[in-house]
Amino acid sequence: MIIQMGIEATERDVLNVIEKAESKGLKTSKIIGQNIIVIALIGDTSKVSDEDFAEMKYVDRVTRIQEPYKKANRKSHPENTIIDINGIKIGGEDFVIMAGPCSVETPEQITEVARAIKKSGAQILRGGAFKPRTSPYSFQGLEAQGLDLLNIAKKETGLPIVSELMAIDQIPLFLDKVDIIQVGARNMQNFALLKELGKIDKPILLKRGMSATIEEFIMSAEYIMAGGNNKVILCERGIRTFETYTRNTLDLSVVPAIKELTHLPIIIDPSHATGKWWMVESLSKAAVAVGADGLMVEVHNCPEKALSDGPQSLKPEKFDKLVKELRKFTNIVGKKL
Amino acid sequence: MIIQMGIEATERDVLNVIEKAESKGLKTSKIIGQNIIVIALIGDTSKVSDEDFAEMKYVDRVTRIQEPYKKANRKSHPENTIIDINGIKIGGEDFVIMAGPCSVETPEQITEVARAIKKSGAQILRGGAFKPRTSPYSFQGLEAQGLDLLNIAKKETGLPIVSELMAIDQIPLFLDKVDIIQVGARNMQNFALLKELGKIDKPILLKRGMSATIEEFIMSAEYIMAGGNNKVILCERGIRTFETYTRNTLDLSVVPAIKELTHLPIIIDPSHATGKWWMVESLSKAAVAVGADGLMVEVHNCPEKALSDGPQSLKPEKFDKLVKELRKFTNIVGKKL
Amino acid sequence: MIIQMGIEATERDVLNVIEKAESKGLKTSKIIGQNIIVIALIGDTSKVSDEDFAEMKYVDRVTRIQEPYKKANRKSHPENTIIDINGIKIGGEDFVIMAGPCSVETPEQITEVARAIKKSGAQILRGGAFKPRTSPYSFQGLEAQGLDLLNIAKKETGLPIVSELMAIDQIPLFLDKVDIIQVGARNMQNFALLKELGKIDKPILLKRGMSATIEEFIMSAEYIMAGGNNKVILCERGIRTFETYTRNTLDLSVVPAIKELTHLPIIIDPSHATGKWWMVESLSKAAVAVGADGLMVEVHNCPEKALSDGPQSLKPEKFDKLVKELRKFTNIVGKKL
Amino acid sequence: MIIQMGIEATERDVLNVIEKAESKGLKTSKIIGQNIIVIALIGDTSKVSDEDFAEMKYVDRVTRIQEPYKKANRKSHPENTIIDINGIKIGGEDFVIMAGPCSVETPEQITEVARAIKKSGAQILRGGAFKPRTSPYSFQGLEAQGLDLLNIAKKETGLPIVSELMAIDQIPLFLDKVDIIQVGARNMQNFALLKELGKIDKPILLKRGMSATIEEFIMSAEYIMAGGNNKVILCERGIRTFETYTRNTLDLSVVPAIKELTHLPIIIDPSHATGKWWMVESLSKAAVAVGADGLMVEVHNCPEKALSDGPQSLKPEKFDKLVKELRKFTNIVGKKL
């Protein structure tokens, strides 16, 4: 960690920084320049918060050399984390496709979609029961009943379930009824929720916030892992930019970044990223090529009647064609699909 | 509401849209163009979700004429909402300053700051007890004990308290111990939380999310109001842009926009917006001039020893000078300070 | 085109809009709603500027149905534009790699790199002679002499040349010395320059501006094409967002968008987009998979001594490995490399 | 300047950095940490480009302590630069309002507007002759003839003229016909143009690019000043963000930043920033309060018939009221209007 102080800093101010560093078991080295004093902290700074130094007197800038995350850091855990869901290896040899409708609607709908996506090759069923909607007047999902419908489809097809949780008090319900708990983009920095999810033993699919930096994204995973739950799957779903043609801007460079910085699996959600079903195929291929561990794709058996998010959902036939196309690419990168 | 459909739409598809609109009590009018069919929905569309039409077959675009919010809308409530806290009129004749440290630390600190800001003219004491921190390893606040310390300072000075709540299960505690409940930027779209806050009778200070549009910001207020709690104070605290010199980019144009679109009070937080204490004065003056109803300002009695957020906190003497300067501007705009 | 007017509009205001539309050979249809008047313009609106209507009295919003570009529009030219450079078909059957150093430095450097990239399979040599640098005190390129060095390398290897032009008065020089003229991101809306480039007969590589929307990007191509030069190759090089880990955010969704909306070729520059050489390989694979027509990649024979942009340049051996890897992907998508 | 190198760096690599620094007359100091080598460069680094070090082998990061600009830097020129146009002191005691139509249209229009704004108190006449338009099919301005019309209005009223130049070959024309040359946002990094403007003796109004950081904005001023022309007036006109309610997002925090970092005058353009005439008044007041040196405001004698940019133009009566209101604020801040 490198601490820059202004030239106005007194010897006492500098000593304060040094003493604080030493109290944390770090060594220090000091350089006095023309307009600046630089103090380098040497040792394991991963347990030290840069905010703790940034707020000290005459500290102008704190630059981390070591990353601020420890458990998610690839340096502390060089091999990939592989999360096993009923034999499916997320982050391992499988290219994992989580597919299904944005919202669970009826037993027929969800069972039909589940059968179709299973036949095509998807390994996990997604479906929204609790829906984060911008308007309080929009359809908010079937809630607990939606999870029951997902379980009917699971019984029928054997597909594990991923679904979004929106509040701490839903955790017992989700522990019981889903195989992967999804944290939506809007809750990526709901730290109270992340802390509680750190205490349970269930894989978490953590979506990147709309304007979260890569470091903040990893720090949110670190919140969960700090509590003891290491089963975190990251999901890029597009960030908010000035571009309005697509709903969000899919940032695929996050995949090599996450693979370099962490040992966690990362999947891509091209449906929410673009908001356009006809962009899903080409961006899904790109996701395989760039090194992602899987996809989350919206599939609907009747897009024109969907209760939510029709324009970005694929019909089952289109999804079937998509998986066939993707196999050409997963073959090259050496992933099983 | 204007619905554009592609020329591929069959007569049946068009009829589906018309029937849905009529089932909601709306009249419709249709234009058939060269490459487009346009259906205008006429009547009160405020209870209709555009998402409901957007997902229908061959619907290309849905354009709202009426705003998607009803209770927050100035059209439905032309006079300003004034929230009275112990005689202080937020949104009314007062220019309200909420001041205090980022984090509550000790009884001495918070009482000393409270005395100082009261003397200078601030009307409300702010202080963080539960802190949203990017890192799980950073100081997370004194939590419940922090609220107790705020109440010691309140007893001493009479200043009402605003503090940030982070989870639903903290609501009873906050109902008991604070005068205004703050919802932080990261929770602006924590819809489960907003719904619960709609059920209580306590003013809510809602901060704008880091990448929330003005419409989304208002919709989050609408979530609270839809539940029956109309006491919502909006707070602009900077949005996330590419600029890195300031922590965020303060968007002051939100003030005339909110005043035009809603009847709710709006205040400005220049401390978090800029992250630089020396920018607070000039942007606070701008906030008065642009028509804001108040400010939230960080004040610390010893910035260099603060447990969090030092570089953006004013010392009490600087704050005192700030209020004196602001009075020149509040005089012109006709607000009491 | 759909024109929404406020209910305050008089009959005269509405008539003004209708007369203007009719004067341009369009038919109109009018709907009067509760709070709105909607006028739909029917006919070929591609020559009509929406700005012309937007500025009329009580016009609230103008929504285009037809795109504002005509010559670049795929609807007016359904087949792909293929630009032939010495037998290389950009936008056609070839996957085209433009490689070389950020800056041309010495005859040895550029010739050595040219030989290396040719051997690996690149078809076009890139190299900066006139350099856009943020600081006036940074190295500005060898300028005209740089173009001469590129031509030495061209003579040696037969590789055509692409290089960036920065001002109108350089056009004669570039007409003489390069095969493709590059317009940099910072000049994407230098309309005076675009107009002049519309008058010449030389392919233009147009880079997307740092904060240009897809529509603005296409409109800049339209500026060139409106002048008569249809040989425009688009290049995505990352957009500016809040993310700072990568230099820019590569927006690969622009590829399916451009392919849907226009008939122009589009290539990807992963070197400038990420600023990190170790991200180039995975994003290059993604570029093939997503359907791009080619790449622009920085290659340097001695990255540690480069006069500019070292950290994002590949060494020739890494580039060689990259092309071998990419061939697996170009085979699948049916492109020649 | 602080240079961080990876631990893989050999002694030779470190020496290379040190030798390069010493060759530029700087002293160096080295710290070797656990995973890092830090070299601090001590001395006057303002003539050294960080890009020059960033590209060296195993250099991970270069952090500037000194700013990269010298002539614009307040440290090298503590007192404010005051630009005198016919006795109007921009950056000095005057609060300067540049007003007029977006486009010059007819002799009557421009003369009438000029008379009106002069009467209200504006000191400078603005009007677009060469117009940067997104579409090649939109009205491009009256060009040279527009400058002549401006001069008719100048003769009539005595108001100096500011107008936008778009290309190098227009410089002689503008030298002859305008008092301040405006460089538009889209040309802020047209470095070829900036270099030419550095060679002339005429004030330049430099608008901030749509996605330019504050440092890039100052560096573009530095380009002009490096050539010898120190008469640069900066203009904030809104930056591009995700918000779509306003055309751009006005960043008023740029004013205290520019005042801290440079000695140059800065003015605000609320008309282009918001795109909404009804927001101009409140943001203009905020501009005075925040410390800006002036405004650029669109005024049109008949907004509903303007050839361009109607919805953001004020009518003369509204402008007159605006100036009256602003005087209350300029009185407080001690500026003459």
Coordinates of N, CA and C in Angstrom, one line a residue, chain A residues 10-168:
Chain A
T10 N 2.9 17.4 9.1 CA 4.0 17.6 10.1 C 4.6 16.2 10.3
E11 N 5.7 16.3 11.1 CA 6.4 15.0 11.4 C 5.4 14.1 12.2
R12 N 4.6 14.8 13.0 CA 3.6 14.0 13.9 C 2.6 13.3 13.0
D13 N 2.1 14.0 11.9 CA 1.1 13.4 11.0 C 1.7 12.2 10.3
V14 N 3.0 12.3 9.9 CA 3.7 11.2 9.3 C 3.8 10.0 10.3
L15 N 4.2 10.3 11.5 CA 4.4 9.3 12.5 C 3.1 8.6 12.8
N16 N 2.0 9.4 12.8 CA 0.7 8.7 13.0 C 0.4 7.6 12.0
V17 N 0.7 7.9 10.8 CA 0.5 6.9 9.7 C 1.4 5.7 9.9
I18 N 2.6 6.0 10.2 CA 3.6 4.9 10.4 C 3.2 4.0 11.6
E19 N 2.8 4.7 12.7 CA 2.4 3.9 13.9 C 1.1 3.1 13.6
K20 N 0.2 3.7 12.9 CA -1.0 2.9 12.6 C -0.6 1.6 11.8
A21 N 0.3 1.8 10.8 CA 0.7 0.7 9.9 C 1.4 -0.3 10.8
E22 N 2.3 0.1 11.6 CA 3.0 -0.8 12.4 C 2.1 -1.6 13.4
S23 N 1.1 -0.9 13.9 CA 0.1 -1.5 14.8 C -0.6 -2.7 14.1
K24 N -0.6 -2.7 12.8 CA -1.2 -3.7 12.0 C -0.2 -4.8 11.5
G25 N 1.0 -4.7 12.0 CA 2.0 -5.7 11.7 C 2.7 -5.4 10.4
L26 N 2.7 -4.2 9.9 CA 3.3 -3.9 8.6 C 4.6 -3.1 8.9
K27 N 5.6 -3.3 7.9 CA 6.7 -2.5 7.9 C 6.5 -1.2 7.0
T28 N 7.3 -0.2 7.3 CA 7.1 1.0 6.5 C 8.4 1.5 5.9
S29 N 8.3 2.3 4.8 CA 9.5 2.9 4.3 C 9.0 4.3 3.8
K30 N 9.8 5.3 4.0 CA 9.4 6.7 3.7 C 10.3 7.4 2.7
I31 N 9.7 8.1 1.8 CA 10.4 8.9 0.8 C 9.9 10.4 0.9
I32 N 10.9 11.3 1.0 CA 10.5 12.7 1.1 C 10.8 13.4 -0.2
G33 N 9.8 13.8 -1.0 CA 10.1 14.5 -2.3 C 9.9 16.0 -2.2
Q34 N 9.8 16.6 -3.3 CA 9.7 18.1 -3.4 C 8.3 18.5 -2.8
N35 N 7.3 17.9 -3.3 CA 5.9 18.3 -2.9 C 5.2 17.2 -2.2
I36 N 5.8 16.2 -1.7 CA 5.2 15.0 -1.3 C 6.0 14.2 -0.4
I37 N 5.3 13.5 0.5 CA 5.9 12.5 1.3 C 5.2 11.2 0.9
V38 N 6.0 10.1 0.7 CA 5.4 8.8 0.3 C 5.8 7.8 1.4
I39 N 4.8 7.1 1.8 CA 5.1 6.0 2.8 C 4.6 4.7 2.2
A40 N 5.5 3.8 2.0 CA 5.1 2.5 1.5 C 4.9 1.5 2.7
L41 N 3.8 0.8 2.7 CA 3.5 -0.2 3.7 C 3.9 -1.5 3.1
I42 N 4.7 -2.2 3.8 CA 5.3 -3.5 3.3 C 4.8 -4.6 4.2
G43 N 4.3 -5.7 3.6 CA 3.8 -6.8 4.4 C 2.4 -7.2 3.8
D44 N 1.7 -8.0 4.6 CA 0.4 -8.4 4.1 C -0.7 -7.4 4.5
T45 N -1.1 -6.6 3.4 CA -2.0 -5.5 3.7 C -3.5 -5.9 3.4
S46 N -3.7 -7.2 3.2 CA -5.1 -7.6 2.7 C -6.1 -7.4 3.9
K47 N -5.6 -7.4 5.1 CA -6.6 -7.2 6.2 C -6.7 -5.7 6.6
V48 N -6.0 -4.8 5.9 CA -6.0 -3.4 6.2 C -6.9 -2.7 5.2
S49 N -7.8 -1.8 5.7 CA -8.7 -1.1 4.8 C -8.0 0.2 4.4
D50 N -8.0 0.5 3.1 CA -7.4 1.7 2.7 C -8.2 2.9 3.2
E51 N -9.5 2.7 3.4 CA -10.3 3.8 3.9 C -9.8 4.2 5.3
D52 N -9.2 3.3 6.0 CA -8.7 3.6 7.4 C -7.5 4.6 7.3
F53 N -6.7 4.5 6.2 CA -5.6 5.5 6.1 C -6.1 6.8 5.3
A54 N -7.0 6.6 4.4 CA -7.4 7.7 3.5 C -8.0 8.9 4.4
E55 N -8.5 8.5 5.5 CA -9.2 9.5 6.3 C -8.2 10.2 7.3
M56 N -7.0 9.9 7.3 CA -6.0 10.5 8.2 C -5.6 11.9 7.7
K57 N -5.0 12.6 8.6 CA -4.7 14.0 8.3 C -3.6 14.1 7.2
Y58 N -3.8 15.0 6.2 CA -2.9 15.2 5.1 C -2.6 14.0 4.3
V59 N -3.4 13.0 4.4 CA -3.2 11.9 3.5 C -3.9 12.2 2.2
D60 N -3.2 12.3 1.1 CA -3.8 12.7 -0.2 C -4.4 11.6 -1.0
R61 N -3.6 10.5 -0.9 CA -4.1 9.4 -1.8 C -3.5 8.1 -1.2
V62 N -4.3 7.0 -1.2 CA -3.9 5.7 -0.8 C -4.0 4.8 -2.0
T63 N -2.9 4.2 -2.5 CA -2.9 3.3 -3.6 C -2.7 1.9 -3.1
R64 N -3.6 1.0 -3.4 CA -3.4 -0.4 -3.1 C -2.5 -1.1 -4.1
I65 N -1.6 -1.8 -3.6 CA -0.8 -2.7 -4.5 C -1.5 -4.1 -4.4
Q66 N -1.7 -4.6 -3.2 CA -2.4 -5.8 -3.0 C -3.9 -5.4 -3.1
E67 N -4.7 -6.4 -3.6 CA -6.1 -6.2 -3.8 C -6.8 -6.2 -2.4
P68 N -8.0 -5.5 -2.3 CA -8.6 -5.4 -1.0 C -9.4 -6.6 -0.7
Y69 N -9.4 -7.6 -1.5 CA -10.2 -8.9 -1.2 C -9.2 -10.0 -1.0
K70 N -9.6 -10.9 -0.2 CA -8.6 -11.9 0.3 C -9.2 -13.3 -0.1
K71 N -10.4 -13.6 0.3 CA -10.9 -14.9 0.1 C -11.3 -15.1 -1.4
A72 N -11.7 -14.1 -2.1 CA -12.0 -14.2 -3.5 C -10.8 -14.2 -4.4
N73 N -9.6 -13.8 -3.8 CA -8.4 -13.5 -4.6 C -7.8 -14.8 -5.1
R74 N -7.5 -14.7 -6.4 CA -6.8 -15.9 -7.0 C -5.4 -16.2 -6.3
K75 N -4.8 -15.1 -5.9 CA -3.5 -15.3 -5.3 C -3.5 -16.1 -4.0
S76 N -4.6 -16.1 -3.3 CA -4.7 -16.9 -2.1 C -5.3 -18.2 -2.4
H77 N -5.7 -18.5 -3.6 CA -6.5 -19.7 -4.0 C -6.3 -19.9 -5.5
P78 N -5.2 -20.4 -5.9 CA -4.8 -20.3 -7.3 C -5.8 -21.2 -8.2
E79 N -6.2 -22.3 -7.7 CA -7.1 -23.2 -8.6 C -8.5 -22.6 -8.6
N80 N -9.2 -22.9 -9.7 CA -10.6 -22.5 -9.9 C -11.5 -23.0 -8.8
T81 N -12.4 -22.3 -8.3 CA -13.5 -22.8 -7.5 C -14.5 -23.5 -8.4
I82 N -14.8 -24.7 -8.1 CA -15.8 -25.4 -8.9 C -17.0 -25.7 -8.0
I83 N -18.2 -25.3 -8.4 CA -19.4 -25.5 -7.6 C -20.2 -26.6 -8.2
D84 N -20.5 -27.6 -7.4 CA -21.1 -28.8 -8.0 C -22.6 -28.8 -7.6
I85 N -23.4 -28.7 -8.6 CA -24.9 -28.8 -8.4 C -25.4 -30.1 -9.0
N86 N -25.7 -31.0 -8.2 CA -26.2 -32.3 -8.8 C -25.3 -32.9 -9.9
G87 N -24.0 -32.8 -9.7 CA -23.1 -33.3 -10.7 C -22.7 -32.3 -11.8
I88 N -23.3 -31.2 -11.8 CA -22.9 -30.2 -12.8 C -21.8 -29.3 -12.2
K89 N -20.7 -29.2 -12.9 CA -19.6 -28.5 -12.4 C -19.5 -27.1 -12.9
I90 N -20.0 -26.1 -12.1 CA -19.9 -24.7 -12.5 C -18.5 -24.2 -12.2
G91 N -17.9 -23.6 -13.2 CA -16.5 -23.2 -13.0 C -15.5 -24.3 -13.3
G92 N -16.0 -25.5 -13.7 CA -15.2 -26.6 -14.0 C -15.3 -27.0 -15.5
E93 N -15.5 -28.2 -15.7 CA -15.5 -28.7 -17.1 C -16.8 -28.4 -17.9
D94 N -17.9 -28.1 -17.2 CA -19.1 -27.9 -17.9 C -19.3 -26.4 -18.3
F95 N -19.9 -26.3 -19.4 CA -20.4 -25.0 -19.8 C -21.9 -25.0 -19.4
V96 N -22.3 -24.2 -18.4 CA -23.6 -24.4 -17.8 C -24.6 -23.4 -18.3
I97 N -25.7 -23.9 -18.8 CA -26.7 -22.9 -19.2 C -27.9 -23.0 -18.3
M98 N -28.2 -21.8 -17.7 CA -29.4 -21.7 -16.9 C -30.4 -21.0 -17.8
A99 N -31.6 -21.6 -18.0 CA -32.5 -21.1 -18.9 C -33.9 -21.2 -18.3
G100 N -34.8 -20.3 -18.9 CA -36.2 -20.4 -18.4 C -36.8 -19.0 -18.5
P101 N -38.0 -18.9 -18.1 CA -38.7 -17.6 -18.3 C -38.3 -16.6 -17.3
C102 N -38.5 -15.3 -17.6 CA -38.3 -14.2 -16.7 C -39.1 -14.4 -15.4
S103 N -40.4 -14.7 -15.7 CA -41.3 -14.9 -14.5 C -42.0 -16.3 -14.6
V104 N -42.1 -16.9 -13.5 CA -42.9 -18.1 -13.5 C -44.4 -17.7 -13.5
E105 N -45.2 -18.4 -14.3 CA -46.6 -17.9 -14.5 C -47.6 -19.0 -14.1
T106 N -47.5 -20.1 -14.8 CA -48.4 -21.2 -14.5 C -47.7 -22.6 -14.5
P107 N -48.3 -23.6 -13.9 CA -47.6 -24.9 -13.9 C -47.3 -25.4 -15.3
E108 N -48.2 -25.2 -16.2 CA -48.0 -25.6 -17.6 C -46.9 -24.9 -18.2
Q109 N -46.9 -23.6 -18.1 CA -45.8 -22.8 -18.7 C -44.4 -23.3 -18.2
I110 N -44.2 -23.3 -16.9 CA -42.9 -23.6 -16.4 C -42.5 -25.0 -16.7
T111 N -43.5 -26.0 -16.6 CA -43.1 -27.4 -16.9 C -42.8 -27.5 -18.4
E112 N -43.6 -26.9 -19.2 CA -43.3 -27.0 -20.6 C -41.9 -26.4 -21.0
V113 N -41.6 -25.2 -20.5 CA -40.3 -24.6 -20.7 C -39.2 -25.5 -20.2
A114 N -39.4 -26.0 -19.0 CA -38.4 -26.9 -18.4 C -38.1 -28.1 -19.2
R115 N -39.1 -28.7 -19.7 CA -38.9 -29.9 -20.6 C -38.2 -29.5 -21.8
A116 N -38.6 -28.4 -22.4 CA -38.0 -28.0 -23.7 C -36.5 -27.7 -23.5
I117 N -36.2 -26.9 -22.5 CA -34.8 -26.5 -22.3 C -33.9 -27.7 -21.9
K118 N -34.5 -28.6 -21.2 CA -33.7 -29.8 -20.8 C -33.4 -30.6 -22.1
K119 N -34.4 -30.8 -22.9 CA -34.1 -31.5 -24.1 C -33.1 -30.9 -25.0
S120 N -33.1 -29.5 -25.0 CA -32.1 -28.8 -25.8 C -30.7 -28.9 -25.2
G121 N -30.6 -29.1 -23.9 CA -29.2 -29.3 -23.3 C -29.0 -28.3 -22.1
A122 N -29.9 -27.5 -21.7 CA -29.7 -26.7 -20.5 C -29.6 -27.5 -19.3
Q123 N -28.8 -27.1 -18.3 CA -28.6 -28.0 -17.1 C -29.4 -27.4 -15.9
I124 N -29.8 -26.1 -15.9 CA -30.4 -25.5 -14.8 C -31.6 -24.7 -15.2
L125 N -32.7 -24.8 -14.4 CA -33.9 -24.0 -14.7 C -34.0 -22.7 -14.0
R126 N -34.1 -21.6 -14.7 CA -34.3 -20.3 -14.0 C -35.8 -19.9 -14.1
G127 N -36.2 -19.1 -13.2 CA -37.6 -18.6 -13.3 C -37.8 -17.6 -12.1
G128 N -38.3 -16.5 -12.4 CA -38.5 -15.5 -11.4 C -39.8 -15.7 -10.6
A129 N -39.7 -15.7 -9.3 CA -40.9 -15.8 -8.5 C -41.1 -14.5 -7.8
F130 N -40.1 -13.9 -7.2 CA -40.1 -12.6 -6.6 C -39.4 -11.6 -7.6
K131 N -40.1 -10.7 -8.1 CA -39.6 -9.9 -9.2 C -39.3 -8.4 -8.8
P132 N -38.1 -8.0 -9.0 CA -37.8 -6.6 -8.8 C -38.3 -5.7 -10.0
R133 N -39.4 -5.0 -9.7 CA -39.9 -4.2 -10.8 C -39.8 -2.7 -10.5
T134 N -39.4 -1.9 -11.5 CA -39.3 -0.5 -11.3 C -40.5 0.2 -10.7
S135 N -41.7 -0.3 -11.2 CA -42.9 0.3 -10.7 C -43.7 -0.5 -9.7
P136 N -44.2 0.1 -8.6 CA -45.0 -0.7 -7.7 C -46.3 -1.3 -8.3
Y137 N -46.6 -0.7 -9.5 CA -47.9 -1.1 -10.1 C -47.7 -2.2 -11.1
S138 N -46.4 -2.6 -11.4 CA -46.2 -3.7 -12.3 C -46.3 -5.1 -11.6
F139 N -46.5 -6.1 -12.4 CA -46.6 -7.5 -11.8 C -45.4 -7.8 -11.0
Q140 N -45.6 -8.2 -9.7 CA -44.4 -8.4 -8.8 C -44.0 -9.9 -8.7
G141 N -44.6 -10.8 -9.5 CA -44.2 -12.2 -9.4 C -45.2 -12.9 -8.6
L142 N -45.2 -14.3 -8.7 CA -46.1 -15.1 -8.0 C -45.6 -15.4 -6.5
E143 N -44.4 -14.9 -6.3 CA -43.8 -15.0 -5.0 C -43.7 -16.5 -4.5
A144 N -44.0 -16.8 -3.3 CA -43.8 -18.2 -2.8 C -44.4 -19.2 -3.7
Q145 N -45.6 -18.9 -4.2 CA -46.3 -19.9 -5.1 C -45.4 -20.1 -6.4
G146 N -44.7 -19.1 -6.8 CA -43.8 -19.3 -8.0 C -42.7 -20.3 -7.7
L147 N -42.2 -20.3 -6.5 CA -41.2 -21.3 -6.1 C -41.8 -22.7 -6.2
D148 N -43.0 -22.8 -5.7 CA -43.7 -24.1 -5.8 C -43.8 -24.6 -7.2
L149 N -44.2 -23.7 -8.1 CA -44.3 -24.1 -9.5 C -43.0 -24.6 -10.1
L150 N -41.9 -23.8 -9.7 CA -40.6 -24.3 -10.1 C -40.3 -25.7 -9.6
N151 N -40.7 -26.0 -8.4 CA -40.5 -27.3 -7.9 C -41.3 -28.4 -8.6
I152 N -42.5 -28.1 -9.1 CA -43.2 -29.0 -9.9 C -42.4 -29.3 -11.1
A153 N -41.9 -28.3 -11.8 CA -41.1 -28.5 -13.0 C -39.8 -29.2 -12.7
K154 N -39.2 -29.0 -11.5 CA -38.0 -29.7 -11.1 C -38.3 -31.2 -10.9
K155 N -39.4 -31.5 -10.3 CA -39.8 -32.9 -10.1 C -40.0 -33.6 -11.4
E156 N -40.6 -32.9 -12.3 CA -40.8 -33.5 -13.7 C -39.6 -33.7 -14.5
T157 N -38.6 -32.8 -14.3 CA -37.4 -32.8 -15.2 C -36.1 -33.1 -14.5
G158 N -36.1 -33.0 -13.2 CA -34.8 -33.2 -12.5 C -33.9 -32.0 -12.6
L159 N -34.3 -30.9 -13.3 CA -33.4 -29.7 -13.4 C -33.3 -29.0 -12.1
P160 N -32.1 -28.7 -11.6 CA -32.0 -27.8 -10.4 C -32.5 -26.4 -10.7
I161 N -32.8 -25.7 -9.7 CA -33.5 -24.4 -9.8 C -32.6 -23.2 -9.3
V162 N -32.7 -22.1 -10.1 CA -32.1 -20.9 -9.6 C -33.2 -19.8 -9.7
S163 N -33.3 -19.0 -8.6 CA -34.4 -18.0 -8.6 C -33.9 -16.9 -7.7
E164 N -34.4 -15.7 -8.0 CA -34.0 -14.5 -7.2 C -34.7 -14.3 -5.9
L165 N -33.9 -14.0 -4.9 CA -34.4 -13.7 -3.6 C -34.2 -12.1 -3.4
M166 N -35.2 -11.6 -2.7 CA -35.2 -10.1 -2.6 C -35.0 -9.6 -1.1
A167 N -35.1 -10.4 -0.1 CA -35.1 -9.9 1.2 C -34.6 -11.0 2.2
I168 N -34.0 -10.6 3.3 CA -33.5 -11.5 4.3 C -34.5 -12.5 4.8

